[in-house]
XYZ file of C-alpha atoms in Angstrom:
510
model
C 110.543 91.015 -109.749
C 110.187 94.417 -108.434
C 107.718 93.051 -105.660
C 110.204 90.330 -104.546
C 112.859 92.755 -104.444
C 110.992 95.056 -102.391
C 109.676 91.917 -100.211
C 113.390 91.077 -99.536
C 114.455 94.788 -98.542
C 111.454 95.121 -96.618
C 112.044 92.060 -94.006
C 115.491 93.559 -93.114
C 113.814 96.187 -91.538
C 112.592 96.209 -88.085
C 109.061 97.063 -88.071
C 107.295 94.690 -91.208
C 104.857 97.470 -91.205
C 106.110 98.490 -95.186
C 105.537 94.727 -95.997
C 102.019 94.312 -94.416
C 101.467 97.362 -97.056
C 103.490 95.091 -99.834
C 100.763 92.370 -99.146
C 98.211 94.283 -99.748
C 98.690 96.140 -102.506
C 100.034 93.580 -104.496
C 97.360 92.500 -106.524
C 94.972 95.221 -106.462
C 97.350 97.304 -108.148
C 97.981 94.622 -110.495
C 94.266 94.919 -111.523
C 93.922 99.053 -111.368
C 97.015 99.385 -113.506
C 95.031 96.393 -116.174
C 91.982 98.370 -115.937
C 93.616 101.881 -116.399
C 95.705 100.506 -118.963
C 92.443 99.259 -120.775
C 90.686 102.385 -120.489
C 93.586 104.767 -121.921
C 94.148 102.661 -124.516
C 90.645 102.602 -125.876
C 90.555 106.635 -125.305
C 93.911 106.429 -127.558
C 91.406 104.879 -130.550
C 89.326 107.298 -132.902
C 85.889 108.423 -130.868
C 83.696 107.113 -133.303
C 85.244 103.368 -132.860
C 84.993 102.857 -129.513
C 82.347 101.844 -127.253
C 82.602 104.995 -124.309
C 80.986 102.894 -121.852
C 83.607 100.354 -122.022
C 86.100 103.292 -121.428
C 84.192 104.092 -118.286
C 83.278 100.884 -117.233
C 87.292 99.842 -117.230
C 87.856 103.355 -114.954
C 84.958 102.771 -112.566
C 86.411 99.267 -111.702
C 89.631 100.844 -111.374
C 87.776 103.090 -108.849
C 86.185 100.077 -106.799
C 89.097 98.088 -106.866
C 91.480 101.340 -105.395
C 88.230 101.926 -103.024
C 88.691 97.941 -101.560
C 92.151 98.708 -101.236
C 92.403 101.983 -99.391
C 89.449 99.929 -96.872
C 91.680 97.315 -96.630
C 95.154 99.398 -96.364
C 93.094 100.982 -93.449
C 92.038 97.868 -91.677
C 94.826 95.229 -92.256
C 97.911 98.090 -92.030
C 96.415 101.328 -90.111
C 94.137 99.863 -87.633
C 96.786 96.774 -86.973
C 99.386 99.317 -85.647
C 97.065 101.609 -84.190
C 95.739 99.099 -81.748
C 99.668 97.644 -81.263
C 100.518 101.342 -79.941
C 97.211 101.974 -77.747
C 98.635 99.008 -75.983
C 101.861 100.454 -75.404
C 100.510 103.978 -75.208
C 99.694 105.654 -71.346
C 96.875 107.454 -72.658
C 93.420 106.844 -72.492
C 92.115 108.182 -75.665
C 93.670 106.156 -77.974
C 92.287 103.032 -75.916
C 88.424 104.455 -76.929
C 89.027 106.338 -80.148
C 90.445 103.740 -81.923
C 87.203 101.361 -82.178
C 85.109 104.384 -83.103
C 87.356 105.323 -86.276
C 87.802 101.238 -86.946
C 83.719 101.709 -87.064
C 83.150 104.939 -89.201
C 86.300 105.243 -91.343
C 85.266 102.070 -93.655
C 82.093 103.588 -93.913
C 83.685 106.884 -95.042
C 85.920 105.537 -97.766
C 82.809 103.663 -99.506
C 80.878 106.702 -99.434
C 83.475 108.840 -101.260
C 84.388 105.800 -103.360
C 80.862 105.433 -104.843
C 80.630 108.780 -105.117
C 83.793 109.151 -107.667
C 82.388 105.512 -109.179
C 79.265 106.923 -110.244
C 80.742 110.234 -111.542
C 82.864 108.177 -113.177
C 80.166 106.423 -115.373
C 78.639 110.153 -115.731
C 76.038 110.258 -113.379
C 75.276 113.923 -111.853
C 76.371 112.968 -107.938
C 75.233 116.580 -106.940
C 71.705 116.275 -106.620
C 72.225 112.638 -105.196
C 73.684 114.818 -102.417
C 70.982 117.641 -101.982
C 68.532 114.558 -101.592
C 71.060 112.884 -98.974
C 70.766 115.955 -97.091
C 67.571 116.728 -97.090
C 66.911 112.997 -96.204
C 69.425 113.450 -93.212
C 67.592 116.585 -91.938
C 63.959 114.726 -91.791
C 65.906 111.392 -90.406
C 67.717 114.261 -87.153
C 63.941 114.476 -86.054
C 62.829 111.072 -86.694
C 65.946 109.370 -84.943
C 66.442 111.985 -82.344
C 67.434 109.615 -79.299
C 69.760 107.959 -81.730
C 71.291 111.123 -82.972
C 71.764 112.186 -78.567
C 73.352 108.690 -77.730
C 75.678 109.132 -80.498
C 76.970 112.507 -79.217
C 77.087 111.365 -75.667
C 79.409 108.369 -76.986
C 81.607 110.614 -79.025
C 81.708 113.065 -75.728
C 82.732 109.889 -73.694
C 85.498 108.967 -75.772
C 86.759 112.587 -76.235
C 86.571 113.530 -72.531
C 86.736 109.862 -71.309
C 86.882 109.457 -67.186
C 87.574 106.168 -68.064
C 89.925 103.281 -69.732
C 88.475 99.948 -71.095
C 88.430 97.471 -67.957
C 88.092 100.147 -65.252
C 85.972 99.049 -62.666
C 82.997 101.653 -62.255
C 80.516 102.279 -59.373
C 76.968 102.086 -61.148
C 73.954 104.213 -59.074
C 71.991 104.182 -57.597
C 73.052 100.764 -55.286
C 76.556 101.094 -56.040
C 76.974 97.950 -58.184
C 80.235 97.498 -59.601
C 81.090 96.975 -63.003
C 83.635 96.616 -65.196
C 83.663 98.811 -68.744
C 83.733 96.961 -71.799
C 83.238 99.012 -74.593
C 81.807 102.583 -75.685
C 79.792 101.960 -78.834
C 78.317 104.455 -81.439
C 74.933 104.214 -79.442
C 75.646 101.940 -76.215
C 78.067 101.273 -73.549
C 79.162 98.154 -72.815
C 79.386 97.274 -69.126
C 80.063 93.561 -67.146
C 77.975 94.003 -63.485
C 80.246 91.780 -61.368
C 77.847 90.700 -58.777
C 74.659 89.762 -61.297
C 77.107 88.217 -63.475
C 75.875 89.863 -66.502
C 76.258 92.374 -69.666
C 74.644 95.543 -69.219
C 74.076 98.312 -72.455
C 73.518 101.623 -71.078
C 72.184 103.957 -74.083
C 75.290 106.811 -73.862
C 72.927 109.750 -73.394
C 71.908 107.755 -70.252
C 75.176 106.938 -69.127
C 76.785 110.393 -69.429
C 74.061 112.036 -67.357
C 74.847 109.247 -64.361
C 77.682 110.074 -61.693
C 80.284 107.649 -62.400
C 82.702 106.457 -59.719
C 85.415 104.960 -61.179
C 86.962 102.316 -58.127
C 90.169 101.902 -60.382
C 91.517 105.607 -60.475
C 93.546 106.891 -59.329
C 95.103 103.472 -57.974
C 93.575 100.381 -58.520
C 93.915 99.678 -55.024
C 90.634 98.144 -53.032
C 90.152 100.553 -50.183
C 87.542 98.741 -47.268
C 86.687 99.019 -43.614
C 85.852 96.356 -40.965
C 83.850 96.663 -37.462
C 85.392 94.909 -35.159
C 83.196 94.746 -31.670
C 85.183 93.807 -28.088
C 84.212 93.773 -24.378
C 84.347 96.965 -22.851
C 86.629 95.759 -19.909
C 89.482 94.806 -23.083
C 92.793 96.792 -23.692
C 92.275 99.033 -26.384
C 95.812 99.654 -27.254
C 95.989 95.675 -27.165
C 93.268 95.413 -29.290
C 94.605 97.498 -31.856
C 97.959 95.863 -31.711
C 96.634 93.140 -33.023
C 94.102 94.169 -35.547
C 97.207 96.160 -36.898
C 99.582 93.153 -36.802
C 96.504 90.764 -38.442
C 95.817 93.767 -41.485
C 99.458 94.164 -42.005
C 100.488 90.229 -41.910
C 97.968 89.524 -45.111
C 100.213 89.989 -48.322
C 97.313 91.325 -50.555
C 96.919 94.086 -47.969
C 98.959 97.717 -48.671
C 101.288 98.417 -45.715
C 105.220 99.089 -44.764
C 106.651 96.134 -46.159
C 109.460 95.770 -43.488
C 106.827 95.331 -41.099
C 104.346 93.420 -43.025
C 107.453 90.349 -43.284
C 108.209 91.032 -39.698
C 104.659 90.146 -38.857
C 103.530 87.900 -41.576
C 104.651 84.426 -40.140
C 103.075 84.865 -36.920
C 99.706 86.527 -37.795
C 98.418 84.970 -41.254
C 96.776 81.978 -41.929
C 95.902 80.512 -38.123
C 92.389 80.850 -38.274
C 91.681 78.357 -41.543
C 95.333 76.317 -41.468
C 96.365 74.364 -44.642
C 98.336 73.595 -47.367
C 96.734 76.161 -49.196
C 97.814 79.177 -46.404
C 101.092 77.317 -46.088
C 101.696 77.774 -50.197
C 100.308 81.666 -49.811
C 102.628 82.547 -46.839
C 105.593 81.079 -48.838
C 105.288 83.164 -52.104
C 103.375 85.848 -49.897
C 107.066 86.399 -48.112
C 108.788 86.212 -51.930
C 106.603 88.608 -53.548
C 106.865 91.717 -50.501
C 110.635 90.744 -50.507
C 110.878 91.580 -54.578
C 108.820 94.321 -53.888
C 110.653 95.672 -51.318
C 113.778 95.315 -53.967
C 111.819 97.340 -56.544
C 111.229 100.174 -53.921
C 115.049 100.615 -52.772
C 115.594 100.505 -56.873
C 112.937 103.134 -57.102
C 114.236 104.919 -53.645
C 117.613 104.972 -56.001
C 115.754 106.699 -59.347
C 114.378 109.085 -58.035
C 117.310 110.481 -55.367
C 119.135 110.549 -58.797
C 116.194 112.140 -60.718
C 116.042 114.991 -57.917
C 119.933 115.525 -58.203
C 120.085 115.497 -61.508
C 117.123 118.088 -61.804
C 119.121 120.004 -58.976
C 122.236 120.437 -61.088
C 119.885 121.181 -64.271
C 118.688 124.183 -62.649
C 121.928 125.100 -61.167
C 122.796 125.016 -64.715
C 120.443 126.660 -66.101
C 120.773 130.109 -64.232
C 124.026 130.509 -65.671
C 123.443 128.918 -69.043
C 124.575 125.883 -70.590
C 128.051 125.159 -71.758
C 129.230 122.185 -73.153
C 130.620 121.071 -70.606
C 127.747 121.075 -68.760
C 125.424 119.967 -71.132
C 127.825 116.644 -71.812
C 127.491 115.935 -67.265
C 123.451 116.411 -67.571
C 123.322 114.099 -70.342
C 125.994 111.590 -68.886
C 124.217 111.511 -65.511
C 121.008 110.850 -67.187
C 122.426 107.870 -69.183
C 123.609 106.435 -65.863
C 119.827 106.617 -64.545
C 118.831 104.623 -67.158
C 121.244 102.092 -66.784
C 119.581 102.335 -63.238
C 116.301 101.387 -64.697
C 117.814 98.878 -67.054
C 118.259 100.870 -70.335
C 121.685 101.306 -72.622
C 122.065 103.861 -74.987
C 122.981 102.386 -78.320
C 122.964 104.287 -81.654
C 120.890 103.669 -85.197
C 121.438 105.239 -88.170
C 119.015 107.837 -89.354
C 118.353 108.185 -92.544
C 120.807 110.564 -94.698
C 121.253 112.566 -91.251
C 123.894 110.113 -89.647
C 122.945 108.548 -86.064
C 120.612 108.679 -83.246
C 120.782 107.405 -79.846
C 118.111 105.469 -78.702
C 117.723 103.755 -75.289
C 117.283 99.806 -75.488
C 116.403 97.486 -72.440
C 119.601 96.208 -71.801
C 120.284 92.267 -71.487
C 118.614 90.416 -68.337
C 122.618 89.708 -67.222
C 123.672 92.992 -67.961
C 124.634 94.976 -64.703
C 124.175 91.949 -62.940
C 120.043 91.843 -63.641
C 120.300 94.748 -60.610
C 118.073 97.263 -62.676
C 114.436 98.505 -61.770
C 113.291 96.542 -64.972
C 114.849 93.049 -64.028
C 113.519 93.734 -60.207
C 109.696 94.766 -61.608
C 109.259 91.190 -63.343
C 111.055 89.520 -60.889
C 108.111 90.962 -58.686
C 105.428 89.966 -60.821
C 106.754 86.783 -61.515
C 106.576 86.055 -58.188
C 102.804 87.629 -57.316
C 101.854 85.478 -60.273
C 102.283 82.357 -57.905
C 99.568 83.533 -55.543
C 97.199 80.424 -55.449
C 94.469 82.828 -54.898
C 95.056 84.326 -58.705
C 92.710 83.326 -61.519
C 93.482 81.774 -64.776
C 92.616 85.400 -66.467
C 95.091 87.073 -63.814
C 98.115 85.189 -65.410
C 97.351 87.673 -68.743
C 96.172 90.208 -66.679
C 98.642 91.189 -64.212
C 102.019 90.554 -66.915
C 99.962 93.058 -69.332
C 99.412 95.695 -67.049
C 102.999 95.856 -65.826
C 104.786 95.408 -69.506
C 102.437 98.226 -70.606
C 104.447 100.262 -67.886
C 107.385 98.875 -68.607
C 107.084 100.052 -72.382
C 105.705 103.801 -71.164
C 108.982 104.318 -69.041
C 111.205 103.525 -72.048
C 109.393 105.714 -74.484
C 109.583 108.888 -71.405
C 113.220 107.945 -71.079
C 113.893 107.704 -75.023
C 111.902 111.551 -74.918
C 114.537 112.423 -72.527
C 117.242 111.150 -74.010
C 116.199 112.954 -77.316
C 116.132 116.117 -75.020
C 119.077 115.476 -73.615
C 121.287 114.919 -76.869
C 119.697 118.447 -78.133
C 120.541 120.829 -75.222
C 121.168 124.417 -76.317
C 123.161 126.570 -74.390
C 119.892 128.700 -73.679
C 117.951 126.164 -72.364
C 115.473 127.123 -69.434
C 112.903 124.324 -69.251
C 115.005 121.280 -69.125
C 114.048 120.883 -65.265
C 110.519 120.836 -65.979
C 110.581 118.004 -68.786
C 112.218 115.987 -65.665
C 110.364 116.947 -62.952
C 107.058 115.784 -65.571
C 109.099 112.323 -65.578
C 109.332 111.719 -61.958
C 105.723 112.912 -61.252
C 105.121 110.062 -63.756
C 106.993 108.108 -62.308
C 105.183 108.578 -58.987
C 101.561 108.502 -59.896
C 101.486 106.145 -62.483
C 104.039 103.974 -62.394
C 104.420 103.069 -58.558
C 105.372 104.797 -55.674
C 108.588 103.389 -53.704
C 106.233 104.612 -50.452
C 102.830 104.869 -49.846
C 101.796 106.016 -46.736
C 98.319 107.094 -47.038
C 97.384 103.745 -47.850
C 99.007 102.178 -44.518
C 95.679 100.786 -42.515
C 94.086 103.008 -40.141
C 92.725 101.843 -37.155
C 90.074 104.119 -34.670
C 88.159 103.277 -31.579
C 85.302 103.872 -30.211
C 82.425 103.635 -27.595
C 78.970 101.917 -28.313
C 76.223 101.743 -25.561
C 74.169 98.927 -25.998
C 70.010 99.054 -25.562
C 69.242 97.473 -22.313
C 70.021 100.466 -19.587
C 72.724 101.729 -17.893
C 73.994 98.558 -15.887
C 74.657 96.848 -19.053
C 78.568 97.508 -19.981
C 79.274 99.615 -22.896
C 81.273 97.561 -25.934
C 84.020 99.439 -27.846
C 84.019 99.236 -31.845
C 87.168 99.285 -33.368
C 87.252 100.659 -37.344
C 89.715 99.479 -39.575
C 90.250 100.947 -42.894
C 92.686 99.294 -45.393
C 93.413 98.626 -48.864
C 94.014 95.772 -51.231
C 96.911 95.585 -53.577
C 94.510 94.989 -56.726
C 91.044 95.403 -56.892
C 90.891 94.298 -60.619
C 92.579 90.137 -59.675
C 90.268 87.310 -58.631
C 87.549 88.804 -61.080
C 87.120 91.784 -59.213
C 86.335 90.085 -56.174
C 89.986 90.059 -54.438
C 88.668 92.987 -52.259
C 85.753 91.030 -50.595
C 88.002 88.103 -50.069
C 90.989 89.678 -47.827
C 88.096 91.546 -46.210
C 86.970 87.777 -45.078
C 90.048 86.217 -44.465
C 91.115 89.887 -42.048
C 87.642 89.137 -40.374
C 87.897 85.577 -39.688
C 92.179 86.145 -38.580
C 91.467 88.856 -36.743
C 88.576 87.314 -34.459
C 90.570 84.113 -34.308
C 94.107 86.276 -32.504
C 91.188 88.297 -30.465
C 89.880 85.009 -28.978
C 93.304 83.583 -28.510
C 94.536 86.856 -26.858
C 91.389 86.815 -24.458
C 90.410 90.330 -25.860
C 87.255 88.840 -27.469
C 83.449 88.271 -26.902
């Protein structure tokens, strides 16, 4: 009775972490309480009646059985939610650490577990441990380059330059790969262009210099060489190798420009249904995206004003009417984002506010939220995207999603305990919106606009032979990580082939 009672209290609450825990310990404690039971009661009987190693027996199952259960409380229960909240979670630690306590932990538990089952039968355990050691000092020397790659892993995953699926540049040719997992003794890498796992022992791998192509933006950054006549334009020539990079949708540029352009200077060179279908939800997807920018262009004017008054504030100190205007105004920037502030009831100490996503039709669906998977929904059309890319792409920006409501919820717990002497408010925000800017996305990125220089080659032959000019273009590519890491080297293919094709047309070719 008691466990259906605590079954049925259990589902009414949100999280059904308490009755994963229910599950488990349902029977095993049915047995450890039979076997305890057993044991006291023969202890209960007069010494010389009783068999003592039934007595211990009864205990040292008890022990086993509470052993199995604390391995699989651990695996079933702690692990479970772990690896639930490394999704959600920003950080990269979590991402690594987790597998390498999933690995040893287990191992932990059994050790102490036989160690209390055999002093529970009345074996001496301490010299079972002086021999261990001993044992473990001769094994340091004998397993040596096991011992080192087992540091180097647990240095990777404590100072990790990396997150699982970061694409890494491997010397000494550069190859790319893409990181799988860091293991107690190897490191799990996918080379892209052999098609293949690679293990890289960790003391090995922590000694190599390790680009990593996906930080700080997973953007593909490329050049082209682009070679004309030396009698051609060159401010016509770049004209159009900026209009070409700028009309391809995968390609990072101002968007207003990138629709003005798009129609006339993508998909000429290799016309079909299949250019027709990418211009159409090419247009869709810069349009949402320029939506999410002006949303974004909207948080963070309000972020800076808000952090503005805050420090205006602050100077003076905080009264309550001030305090109730900071938090108001930050309740309206949620709403901004998409987020309502509802209350819950905590515990014996009354109510909380917490900040929910608020309903897809709420505010009219005009929230950055609403306008982010409207975005993705639409990228997820490109007919260039990969079966893979339709769990990639939705995972990567709901990950997001879920980091900017727990920062907000921080906030908002801030926020509802101002006191008057407050001082560092400003900061906490200002830590949001560089957050927000970084990791997140930026509402403007000009550094990644393409660049475009020119430049003088002679060619072998002497000096009556005309000089050419060579054009460089450097751009970037929305996301390196789509098409199975090889999105980059297609756009750089399709710019080549579009841009030679307006060159020609334009007369400004070879």
């Amino acid at each position: 009775m008691t466990y259906w009672a605590l079954a049925y209290w259990f589902r009414q609450l949100s999280s059904d972490i308490w009755l994963s825990t229910l599950r488990v310990l349902r029977k095993p404690l049915i047995l450890i309480v039979f076997f305890l039971g057993i044991a006291r009661l023969l202890q209960e009987i007069e010494p010389e009646s009783i068999d003592v190693w039934v007595q211990k027996l009864c205990t040292a199952a008890a022990v086993i059985i509470a052993t199995y259960t604390v391995g699989q409380l651990f695996k079933q229960v702690i692990i479970y939610y772990l690896k639930i909240y490394a999704e959600k979670s920003e950080a990269r630690w979590d991402d690594v650490f987790i597998p390498i306590v999933e690995t040893l932990a287990p191992i932990l538990i059994w050790v102490i577990g036989g160690s209390i089952f055999f002093q529970t039968l009345g074996f001496n355990v301490a010299g079972l441990w002086v021999a261990i050691g001993g044992a473990s000092f001769i094994l340091g020397f004998a397993f040596k380059d096991v011992l080192a790659n087992f540091l180097s892993g647990l240095v990777l995953l404590v100072d990790t330059p990396f997150q699982f699926g970061d694409v890494v540049s491997l010397p000494p040719k550069g190859d790319r790969a893409i990181i799988r997992k860091i293991g107690l003794r190897v490191t799990h890498l996918y080379v892209i262009s052999e098609h293949s796992d690679m293990y890289l022992p960790n003391a090995v791998f922590e000694k190599q210099p390790i680009v990593n192509l996906t930080r700080p933006t997973p953007h593909y950054y490329d050049s082209l060489k682009i070679l004309t006549p030396a009698a051609a334009d060159p401010a016509k020539v770049m004209q159009v190798l900026e209009n070409v990079v700028l009309a391809h949708p995968d390609t990072m540029g101002p968007i207003e420009r990138k629709l003005e352009v798009l129609e006339r200077y993508y998909g000429f060179s290799s016309p079909g249904i299949r250019q027709e279908e990418k211009r159409k939800t090419g247009l869709q997807r810069l349009s949402a995206e320029k939506e999410v920018n002006y949303k974004l262009q909207e948080i963070e004017r309000a972020f800076d004003d808000l952090s503005e008054k805050i420090d205006e504030f602050e100077d003076a100190g905080l009264d309550e009417t001030e305090i109730k205007i900071i938090r108001s105004d930050f309740i309206d920037i949620c709403q901004i984002i998409g987020l309502v502030a509802k209350s819950e009831k905590k515990g014996f100490r009354g109510k909380k506010w917490v900040l929910e996503e608020a309903d897809p039709t709420q505010f009219g669906g005009d929230h950055l939220i609403g306008k982010v998977r409207a975005w993705y929904g639409y990228w997820l059309k490109d007919p260039d995207l990969l079966r893979e890319d339709q769990v990639i792409l939705p995972d990567e920006w709901e990950q997001k999603i879920n980091v900017l409501k727990i920062k907000c919820n921080k906030l908002l717990g801030r926020f509802t305990s101002i006191s008057a002497d407050e001082t560092r408010l400003d900061d906490d925000l200002q830590a949001s919106i560089l957050w927000l800017h970084d990791s997140f996305k930026r509402s403007q990125t000009e550094w990644q606009y393409p660049k475009i220089w020119v430049d003088e080659i002679k060619i072998m032959g002497g000096p009556l032979l005309d000089p050419s000019k060579s054009f460089i273009i450097r751009f970037f590519v929305d996301d390196m990580k789509l098409e199975h890491c090889e999105r980059g080297n297609r756009v750089k293919d399709e710019l080549y082939r579009e841009i030679m094709w307006h060159l020609r047309k334009s007369y400004l070719s070879q």
